[in-house]
């Protein structure tokens, strides 16, 4: 796979050693094909299809599971040859799940003054340690998400657990710093996403619950889509549930249903129902990338660092084409003002 990145790069989080922002996609050096990108601060995690974990960017708190203050290019990190199944990145911390078939282990690294590491109040910083007694016996991890300072983990039984900063209610009833994992959703969840100070829980039928900050109309989910609301959900058949810092995006039949803040053009700029249908969508802090079946990649939202491509506009309120893949598109990712595209190598 050939991987390209663009956007904010002050800490080499684009895996570009120059340390300068990139306003157009540039290919980065990577030792393996990749499938998942996780970035929510000034560092980036990349997970390939073989369970190998790579990291680049700021490592001042050990959030890259490595030594050194900065990783200028992608380097393989983690615990030896152990297989990683999931990863997520917060502002200055990271979460990974190791699972070699004998049962999952959740490990965290970085800076966690509000419990982001889930390691207890005596361990607010770590270069990598296991979260004790989690997940519960017999359970496996289905998904991991991270906000600015909190974590949400979806288990295979539909429960959602979390830890970190819960002062806005993003961890349900567990308010304030939550130093250990707690159950924040009792069951029935099929997807989870984290915004800056909120958590989104979706069930298989398209019902949505929002825990946490009520600003920007985040709790104003589409009629019929809230958990427990009567009638069919307009989000039934969803294929992706994601969150920006202050927005929620649900993909249904190739179109994006989104709500929340729009001061920086974060919501998709549909006009009278017009616009392309997307096969892949990646939501960053305040911008979005979306790809069509013919390999065209579009961006919109806050693009000050070039993460929405060239042009000089800080706010992009249109579907701006930023890339056209000549080979199959395999990867789409978005982080804190960073953008990622992966295509099959020629």
mmCIF file of C-alpha atoms in Angstrom, residues 3-314:
data_model
loop_
_atom_site.group_PDB
_atom_site.id
_atom_site.type_symbol
_atom_site.label_atom_id
_atom_site.label_comp_id
_atom_site.label_asym_id
_atom_site.label_seq_id
_atom_site.Cartn_x
_atom_site.Cartn_y
_atom_site.Cartn_z
ATOM 1 C CA UNK A 3 0.134 5.934 2.084
ATOM 2 C CA UNK A 4 -0.224 9.702 1.705
ATOM 3 C CA UNK A 5 -0.697 12.292 4.461
ATOM 4 C CA UNK A 6 -1.377 16.022 4.633
ATOM 5 C CA UNK A 7 -2.251 18.652 7.225
ATOM 6 C CA UNK A 8 -0.748 19.594 10.586
ATOM 7 C CA UNK A 9 2.794 18.298 11.092
ATOM 8 C CA UNK A 10 4.393 20.355 13.868
ATOM 9 C CA UNK A 11 5.343 17.175 15.762
ATOM 10 C CA UNK A 12 5.877 15.003 12.670
ATOM 11 C CA UNK A 13 2.462 13.433 13.249
ATOM 12 C CA UNK A 14 2.146 13.066 9.454
ATOM 13 C CA UNK A 15 5.198 10.779 9.531
ATOM 14 C CA UNK A 16 6.930 13.461 7.471
ATOM 15 C CA UNK A 17 10.295 14.343 9.097
ATOM 16 C CA UNK A 18 10.273 17.950 7.843
ATOM 17 C CA UNK A 19 8.041 19.063 10.715
ATOM 18 C CA UNK A 20 6.244 21.422 8.311
ATOM 19 C CA UNK A 21 2.544 21.368 7.471
ATOM 20 C CA UNK A 22 1.651 19.703 4.182
ATOM 21 C CA UNK A 23 -1.083 21.287 2.037
ATOM 22 C CA UNK A 24 -1.294 18.445 -0.448
ATOM 23 C CA UNK A 25 -1.023 14.664 -0.126
ATOM 24 C CA UNK A 26 2.575 13.465 0.188
ATOM 25 C CA UNK A 27 3.648 9.852 0.279
ATOM 26 C CA UNK A 28 5.149 8.679 3.561
ATOM 27 C CA UNK A 29 7.597 5.914 4.301
ATOM 28 C CA UNK A 30 5.955 2.859 5.803
ATOM 29 C CA UNK A 31 7.334 -0.611 6.345
ATOM 30 C CA UNK A 32 4.032 -2.439 5.788
ATOM 31 C CA UNK A 33 0.583 -2.175 4.319
ATOM 32 C CA UNK A 34 -1.914 -0.573 6.682
ATOM 33 C CA UNK A 35 -5.591 -0.649 7.465
ATOM 34 C CA UNK A 36 -6.440 1.660 10.397
ATOM 35 C CA UNK A 37 -5.324 5.170 11.348
ATOM 36 C CA UNK A 38 -5.926 6.622 14.824
ATOM 37 C CA UNK A 39 -5.012 10.233 15.552
ATOM 38 C CA UNK A 40 -6.601 12.748 17.909
ATOM 39 C CA UNK A 41 -3.642 14.838 19.092
ATOM 40 C CA UNK A 42 -0.096 15.354 17.835
ATOM 41 C CA UNK A 43 0.710 11.687 17.335
ATOM 42 C CA UNK A 44 -0.558 9.004 14.974
ATOM 43 C CA UNK A 45 -1.071 5.267 15.327
ATOM 44 C CA UNK A 46 -1.361 3.010 12.304
ATOM 45 C CA UNK A 47 -2.423 -0.630 12.454
ATOM 46 C CA UNK A 48 -1.868 -3.017 9.561
ATOM 47 C CA UNK A 49 -3.831 -6.088 8.579
ATOM 48 C CA UNK A 50 -1.330 -8.404 10.279
ATOM 49 C CA UNK A 51 -1.762 -6.788 13.681
ATOM 50 C CA UNK A 52 1.443 -4.758 13.608
ATOM 51 C CA UNK A 53 1.340 -1.326 15.232
ATOM 52 C CA UNK A 54 3.225 1.715 13.949
ATOM 53 C CA UNK A 55 3.469 5.205 15.435
ATOM 54 C CA UNK A 56 4.754 8.638 14.488
ATOM 55 C CA UNK A 57 4.767 12.101 16.012
ATOM 56 C CA UNK A 58 4.923 13.512 19.519
ATOM 57 C CA UNK A 59 6.070 11.015 22.148
ATOM 58 C CA UNK A 60 6.857 13.399 24.995
ATOM 59 C CA UNK A 61 4.698 11.375 27.397
ATOM 60 C CA UNK A 62 5.404 7.963 25.889
ATOM 61 C CA UNK A 63 2.041 7.941 24.076
ATOM 62 C CA UNK A 64 3.619 6.142 21.122
ATOM 63 C CA UNK A 65 4.631 3.121 23.250
ATOM 64 C CA UNK A 66 8.248 3.988 22.485
ATOM 65 C CA UNK A 67 11.279 5.927 23.700
ATOM 66 C CA UNK A 68 12.331 9.358 22.469
ATOM 67 C CA UNK A 69 10.542 12.710 22.395
ATOM 68 C CA UNK A 70 9.497 12.514 18.726
ATOM 69 C CA UNK A 71 9.123 9.737 16.173
ATOM 70 C CA UNK A 72 9.772 11.587 12.867
ATOM 71 C CA UNK A 73 8.649 8.641 10.720
ATOM 72 C CA UNK A 74 6.540 5.574 11.286
ATOM 73 C CA UNK A 75 8.263 3.072 13.540
ATOM 74 C CA UNK A 76 6.940 -0.260 14.674
ATOM 75 C CA UNK A 77 5.978 -0.077 18.346
ATOM 76 C CA UNK A 78 4.152 -2.134 20.924
ATOM 77 C CA UNK A 79 5.019 -5.226 22.915
ATOM 78 C CA UNK A 80 7.314 -7.257 20.694
ATOM 79 C CA UNK A 81 5.525 -9.424 18.153
ATOM 80 C CA UNK A 82 2.174 -9.449 19.947
ATOM 81 C CA UNK A 83 -0.840 -9.026 17.671
ATOM 82 C CA UNK A 84 -2.756 -5.760 18.019
ATOM 83 C CA UNK A 85 -6.455 -5.848 17.104
ATOM 84 C CA UNK A 86 -7.609 -2.305 17.961
ATOM 85 C CA UNK A 87 -6.062 1.092 18.642
ATOM 86 C CA UNK A 88 -7.211 4.607 19.486
ATOM 87 C CA UNK A 89 -5.485 7.897 20.170
ATOM 88 C CA UNK A 90 -6.480 10.681 22.560
ATOM 89 C CA UNK A 91 -4.853 14.058 23.019
ATOM 90 C CA UNK A 92 -1.657 12.824 24.704
ATOM 91 C CA UNK A 93 -2.404 9.145 25.253
ATOM 92 C CA UNK A 94 -3.058 5.947 23.314
ATOM 93 C CA UNK A 95 -5.007 2.729 23.777
ATOM 94 C CA UNK A 96 -4.211 -0.618 22.137
ATOM 95 C CA UNK A 97 -5.701 -4.083 22.431
ATOM 96 C CA UNK A 98 -3.455 -7.137 22.228
ATOM 97 C CA UNK A 99 -5.180 -10.412 21.394
ATOM 98 C CA UNK A 100 -3.262 -13.495 20.312
ATOM 99 C CA UNK A 101 -6.336 -15.703 20.550
ATOM 100 C CA UNK A 102 -6.126 -16.454 24.263
ATOM 101 C CA UNK A 103 -8.046 -13.366 25.346
ATOM 102 C CA UNK A 104 -7.674 -9.604 24.971
ATOM 103 C CA UNK A 105 -5.442 -7.308 26.995
ATOM 104 C CA UNK A 106 -6.002 -3.548 26.930
ATOM 105 C CA UNK A 107 -2.860 -1.428 27.312
ATOM 106 C CA UNK A 108 -2.536 2.351 27.549
ATOM 107 C CA UNK A 109 0.344 4.809 27.341
ATOM 108 C CA UNK A 110 0.914 8.545 27.632
ATOM 109 C CA UNK A 111 -0.363 11.340 29.871
ATOM 110 C CA UNK A 112 -3.572 10.803 31.820
ATOM 111 C CA UNK A 113 -4.163 13.449 34.510
ATOM 112 C CA UNK A 114 -7.932 12.828 34.385
ATOM 113 C CA UNK A 115 -7.800 9.046 34.314
ATOM 114 C CA UNK A 116 -7.286 8.659 30.555
ATOM 115 C CA UNK A 117 -4.969 5.669 31.073
ATOM 116 C CA UNK A 118 -7.369 3.675 33.234
ATOM 117 C CA UNK A 119 -4.461 2.652 35.458
ATOM 118 C CA UNK A 120 -5.573 4.266 38.711
ATOM 119 C CA UNK A 121 -4.810 7.618 40.370
ATOM 120 C CA UNK A 122 -1.230 6.645 41.194
ATOM 121 C CA UNK A 123 -0.340 6.192 37.509
ATOM 122 C CA UNK A 124 -1.169 9.356 35.558
ATOM 123 C CA UNK A 125 1.678 8.712 33.096
ATOM 124 C CA UNK A 126 3.024 5.554 31.510
ATOM 125 C CA UNK A 127 5.005 4.332 28.528
ATOM 126 C CA UNK A 128 2.760 1.312 28.340
ATOM 127 C CA UNK A 129 0.897 -0.742 30.938
ATOM 128 C CA UNK A 130 -2.035 -3.147 31.067
ATOM 129 C CA UNK A 131 -5.421 -1.955 32.288
ATOM 130 C CA UNK A 132 -6.087 -4.317 35.186
ATOM 131 C CA UNK A 133 -9.079 -6.675 35.254
ATOM 132 C CA UNK A 134 -10.428 -5.462 31.930
ATOM 133 C CA UNK A 135 -12.240 -6.569 29.898
ATOM 134 C CA UNK A 136 -14.405 -8.743 32.152
ATOM 135 C CA UNK A 137 -13.719 -12.476 31.991
ATOM 136 C CA UNK A 138 -14.972 -14.126 28.812
ATOM 137 C CA UNK A 139 -15.552 -10.872 26.938
ATOM 138 C CA UNK A 140 -13.749 -9.645 23.835
ATOM 139 C CA UNK A 141 -13.238 -6.120 22.512
ATOM 140 C CA UNK A 142 -15.301 -5.115 19.471
ATOM 141 C CA UNK A 143 -14.292 -1.448 19.173
ATOM 142 C CA UNK A 144 -12.172 1.199 20.930
ATOM 143 C CA UNK A 145 -12.707 4.968 20.694
ATOM 144 C CA UNK A 146 -11.028 7.934 22.360
ATOM 145 C CA UNK A 147 -12.001 11.564 22.804
ATOM 146 C CA UNK A 148 -9.843 14.403 23.977
ATOM 147 C CA UNK A 149 -9.543 12.921 27.477
ATOM 148 C CA UNK A 150 -11.787 9.853 27.717
ATOM 149 C CA UNK A 151 -12.041 6.327 26.332
ATOM 150 C CA UNK A 152 -15.015 4.173 25.341
ATOM 151 C CA UNK A 153 -14.711 0.436 24.661
ATOM 152 C CA UNK A 154 -17.465 -1.631 23.043
ATOM 153 C CA UNK A 155 -17.473 -5.277 24.104
ATOM 154 C CA UNK A 156 -18.824 -8.237 22.171
ATOM 155 C CA UNK A 157 -21.907 -8.432 24.409
ATOM 156 C CA UNK A 158 -23.001 -4.889 23.501
ATOM 157 C CA UNK A 159 -21.849 -3.268 26.735
ATOM 158 C CA UNK A 160 -19.819 -0.054 26.602
ATOM 159 C CA UNK A 161 -17.166 0.602 29.236
ATOM 160 C CA UNK A 162 -15.068 3.702 29.663
ATOM 161 C CA UNK A 163 -12.647 5.722 31.746
ATOM 162 C CA UNK A 164 -11.028 9.155 31.830
ATOM 163 C CA UNK A 165 -12.601 12.588 32.168
ATOM 164 C CA UNK A 166 -16.326 12.230 32.789
ATOM 165 C CA UNK A 167 -17.162 15.683 34.126
ATOM 166 C CA UNK A 168 -19.541 16.454 31.216
ATOM 167 C CA UNK A 169 -21.349 13.118 31.506
ATOM 168 C CA UNK A 170 -19.478 11.450 28.654
ATOM 169 C CA UNK A 171 -19.079 8.390 30.899
ATOM 170 C CA UNK A 172 -22.690 8.333 32.039
ATOM 171 C CA UNK A 173 -23.116 8.533 35.806
ATOM 172 C CA UNK A 174 -19.343 8.345 36.429
ATOM 173 C CA UNK A 175 -18.652 12.070 36.754
ATOM 174 C CA UNK A 176 -15.232 13.659 37.268
ATOM 175 C CA UNK A 177 -11.956 11.791 36.736
ATOM 176 C CA UNK A 178 -12.666 8.086 36.320
ATOM 177 C CA UNK A 179 -9.429 6.233 37.015
ATOM 178 C CA UNK A 180 -10.650 2.702 36.341
ATOM 179 C CA UNK A 181 -12.998 1.169 33.733
ATOM 180 C CA UNK A 182 -16.707 1.478 34.497
ATOM 181 C CA UNK A 183 -19.739 0.264 32.556
ATOM 182 C CA UNK A 184 -21.384 3.279 30.919
ATOM 183 C CA UNK A 185 -23.931 1.449 28.700
ATOM 184 C CA UNK A 186 -25.567 -1.799 29.847
ATOM 185 C CA UNK A 187 -25.955 -3.590 26.521
ATOM 186 C CA UNK A 188 -27.391 -3.534 23.019
ATOM 187 C CA UNK A 189 -24.715 -1.284 21.505
ATOM 188 C CA UNK A 190 -23.362 -2.011 18.027
ATOM 189 C CA UNK A 191 -21.042 0.989 17.610
ATOM 190 C CA UNK A 192 -19.409 3.655 19.740
ATOM 191 C CA UNK A 193 -17.678 6.953 18.945
ATOM 192 C CA UNK A 194 -16.089 9.687 21.031
ATOM 193 C CA UNK A 195 -16.231 13.419 20.479
ATOM 194 C CA UNK A 196 -14.273 15.962 22.420
ATOM 195 C CA UNK A 197 -16.516 15.786 25.507
ATOM 196 C CA UNK A 198 -19.241 13.307 24.581
ATOM 197 C CA UNK A 199 -19.808 9.657 23.676
ATOM 198 C CA UNK A 200 -22.090 8.302 20.955
ATOM 199 C CA UNK A 201 -23.690 4.866 21.290
ATOM 200 C CA UNK A 202 -25.609 3.299 18.388
ATOM 201 C CA UNK A 203 -27.572 0.064 18.187
ATOM 202 C CA UNK A 204 -27.983 -2.157 15.143
ATOM 203 C CA UNK A 205 -31.364 -0.619 14.290
ATOM 204 C CA UNK A 206 -29.917 2.883 14.067
ATOM 205 C CA UNK A 207 -31.038 4.192 17.443
ATOM 206 C CA UNK A 208 -28.591 6.775 18.816
ATOM 207 C CA UNK A 209 -27.766 7.859 22.377
ATOM 208 C CA UNK A 210 -25.473 10.778 23.173
ATOM 209 C CA UNK A 211 -23.768 10.911 26.570
ATOM 210 C CA UNK A 212 -22.132 14.129 27.687
ATOM 211 C CA UNK A 213 -21.900 17.725 26.503
ATOM 212 C CA UNK A 214 -25.212 19.071 25.209
ATOM 213 C CA UNK A 215 -23.696 22.032 23.351
ATOM 214 C CA UNK A 216 -24.035 22.503 19.575
ATOM 215 C CA UNK A 217 -27.304 20.549 19.443
ATOM 216 C CA UNK A 218 -25.494 17.231 19.832
ATOM 217 C CA UNK A 219 -28.483 15.737 21.658
ATOM 218 C CA UNK A 220 -30.860 16.817 18.871
ATOM 219 C CA UNK A 221 -30.630 13.499 17.038
ATOM 220 C CA UNK A 222 -32.888 12.956 14.000
ATOM 221 C CA UNK A 223 -36.507 12.267 14.879
ATOM 222 C CA UNK A 224 -36.998 8.613 15.681
ATOM 223 C CA UNK A 225 -33.275 7.946 16.027
ATOM 224 C CA UNK A 226 -32.873 8.458 19.775
ATOM 225 C CA UNK A 227 -32.611 5.368 21.991
ATOM 226 C CA UNK A 228 -36.073 4.393 23.158
ATOM 227 C CA UNK A 229 -37.924 6.713 20.762
ATOM 228 C CA UNK A 230 -40.953 5.243 18.976
ATOM 229 C CA UNK A 231 -41.174 4.443 15.299
ATOM 230 C CA UNK A 232 -38.591 3.378 12.724
ATOM 231 C CA UNK A 233 -35.212 5.024 12.833
ATOM 232 C CA UNK A 234 -34.102 7.171 9.873
ATOM 233 C CA UNK A 235 -30.598 5.832 10.520
ATOM 234 C CA UNK A 236 -31.514 2.163 10.033
ATOM 235 C CA UNK A 237 -28.991 0.434 7.791
ATOM 236 C CA UNK A 238 -26.094 2.638 8.893
ATOM 237 C CA UNK A 239 -22.614 1.551 7.850
ATOM 238 C CA UNK A 240 -20.543 3.979 9.930
ATOM 239 C CA UNK A 241 -20.995 6.010 13.109
ATOM 240 C CA UNK A 242 -18.255 8.579 13.800
ATOM 241 C CA UNK A 243 -17.738 11.784 15.751
ATOM 242 C CA UNK A 244 -15.676 14.916 15.370
ATOM 243 C CA UNK A 245 -14.801 17.116 18.302
ATOM 244 C CA UNK A 246 -18.267 18.725 18.214
ATOM 245 C CA UNK A 247 -20.188 16.757 15.561
ATOM 246 C CA UNK A 248 -21.785 13.362 14.909
ATOM 247 C CA UNK A 249 -21.749 11.701 11.475
ATOM 248 C CA UNK A 250 -23.740 8.612 10.497
ATOM 249 C CA UNK A 251 -23.394 7.093 7.019
ATOM 250 C CA UNK A 252 -26.608 5.626 5.579
ATOM 251 C CA UNK A 253 -26.752 4.359 1.992
ATOM 252 C CA UNK A 254 -23.686 6.358 1.026
ATOM 253 C CA UNK A 255 -24.938 9.654 2.399
ATOM 254 C CA UNK A 256 -23.905 11.357 5.644
ATOM 255 C CA UNK A 257 -26.484 12.333 8.246
ATOM 256 C CA UNK A 258 -24.675 14.790 10.516
ATOM 257 C CA UNK A 259 -25.474 17.249 13.283
ATOM 258 C CA UNK A 260 -23.636 19.433 15.766
ATOM 259 C CA UNK A 261 -21.406 22.484 15.348
ATOM 260 C CA UNK A 262 -20.932 23.987 11.894
ATOM 261 C CA UNK A 263 -18.949 27.151 12.561
ATOM 262 C CA UNK A 264 -16.004 25.707 10.646
ATOM 263 C CA UNK A 265 -18.015 23.963 7.958
ATOM 264 C CA UNK A 266 -17.849 20.598 9.731
ATOM 265 C CA UNK A 267 -21.218 19.364 8.464
ATOM 266 C CA UNK A 268 -21.406 17.945 4.911
ATOM 267 C CA UNK A 269 -22.256 20.719 2.411
ATOM 268 C CA UNK A 270 -25.211 19.047 0.753
ATOM 269 C CA UNK A 271 -27.368 21.471 -1.228
ATOM 270 C CA UNK A 272 -30.971 20.479 -1.963
ATOM 271 C CA UNK A 273 -30.047 16.846 -1.500
ATOM 272 C CA UNK A 274 -27.285 17.022 -4.096
ATOM 273 C CA UNK A 275 -23.799 15.589 -3.689
ATOM 274 C CA UNK A 276 -21.935 12.350 -4.266
ATOM 275 C CA UNK A 277 -22.533 9.058 -2.519
ATOM 276 C CA UNK A 278 -19.580 7.845 -0.509
ATOM 277 C CA UNK A 279 -18.051 4.422 0.008
ATOM 278 C CA UNK A 280 -15.627 5.526 2.748
ATOM 279 C CA UNK A 281 -15.843 8.347 5.298
ATOM 280 C CA UNK A 282 -13.287 9.510 7.880
ATOM 281 C CA UNK A 283 -14.124 12.215 10.432
ATOM 282 C CA UNK A 284 -11.354 14.268 12.012
ATOM 283 C CA UNK A 285 -11.420 16.878 14.744
ATOM 284 C CA UNK A 286 -13.178 19.519 12.621
ATOM 285 C CA UNK A 287 -12.958 18.210 9.065
ATOM 286 C CA UNK A 288 -14.077 15.189 7.060
ATOM 287 C CA UNK A 289 -12.701 13.114 4.199
ATOM 288 C CA UNK A 290 -15.038 11.046 2.032
ATOM 289 C CA UNK A 291 -14.360 8.857 -0.994
ATOM 290 C CA UNK A 292 -16.542 7.759 -3.893
ATOM 291 C CA UNK A 293 -16.548 4.428 -5.692
ATOM 292 C CA UNK A 294 -14.396 5.831 -8.513
ATOM 293 C CA UNK A 295 -11.562 6.732 -6.097
ATOM 294 C CA UNK A 296 -12.192 10.446 -5.760
ATOM 295 C CA UNK A 297 -11.547 11.842 -2.275
ATOM 296 C CA UNK A 298 -13.311 14.985 -1.071
ATOM 297 C CA UNK A 299 -12.689 17.140 2.001
ATOM 298 C CA UNK A 300 -14.549 19.868 3.866
ATOM 299 C CA UNK A 301 -14.454 21.681 7.193
ATOM 300 C CA UNK A 302 -11.621 23.461 8.996
ATOM 301 C CA UNK A 303 -8.516 23.249 6.799
ATOM 302 C CA UNK A 304 -6.102 25.825 8.183
ATOM 303 C CA UNK A 305 -3.174 23.374 8.210
ATOM 304 C CA UNK A 306 -3.795 22.037 4.706
ATOM 305 C CA UNK A 307 -5.739 19.009 5.897
ATOM 306 C CA UNK A 308 -8.487 19.869 3.396
ATOM 307 C CA UNK A 309 -5.994 20.278 0.561
ATOM 308 C CA UNK A 310 -4.536 23.299 -1.225
ATOM 309 C CA UNK A 311 -6.375 26.515 -1.914
ATOM 310 C CA UNK A 312 -5.709 28.691 1.106
ATOM 311 C CA UNK A 313 -9.261 28.665 2.463
ATOM 312 C CA UNK A 314 -9.383 28.147 6.223
#
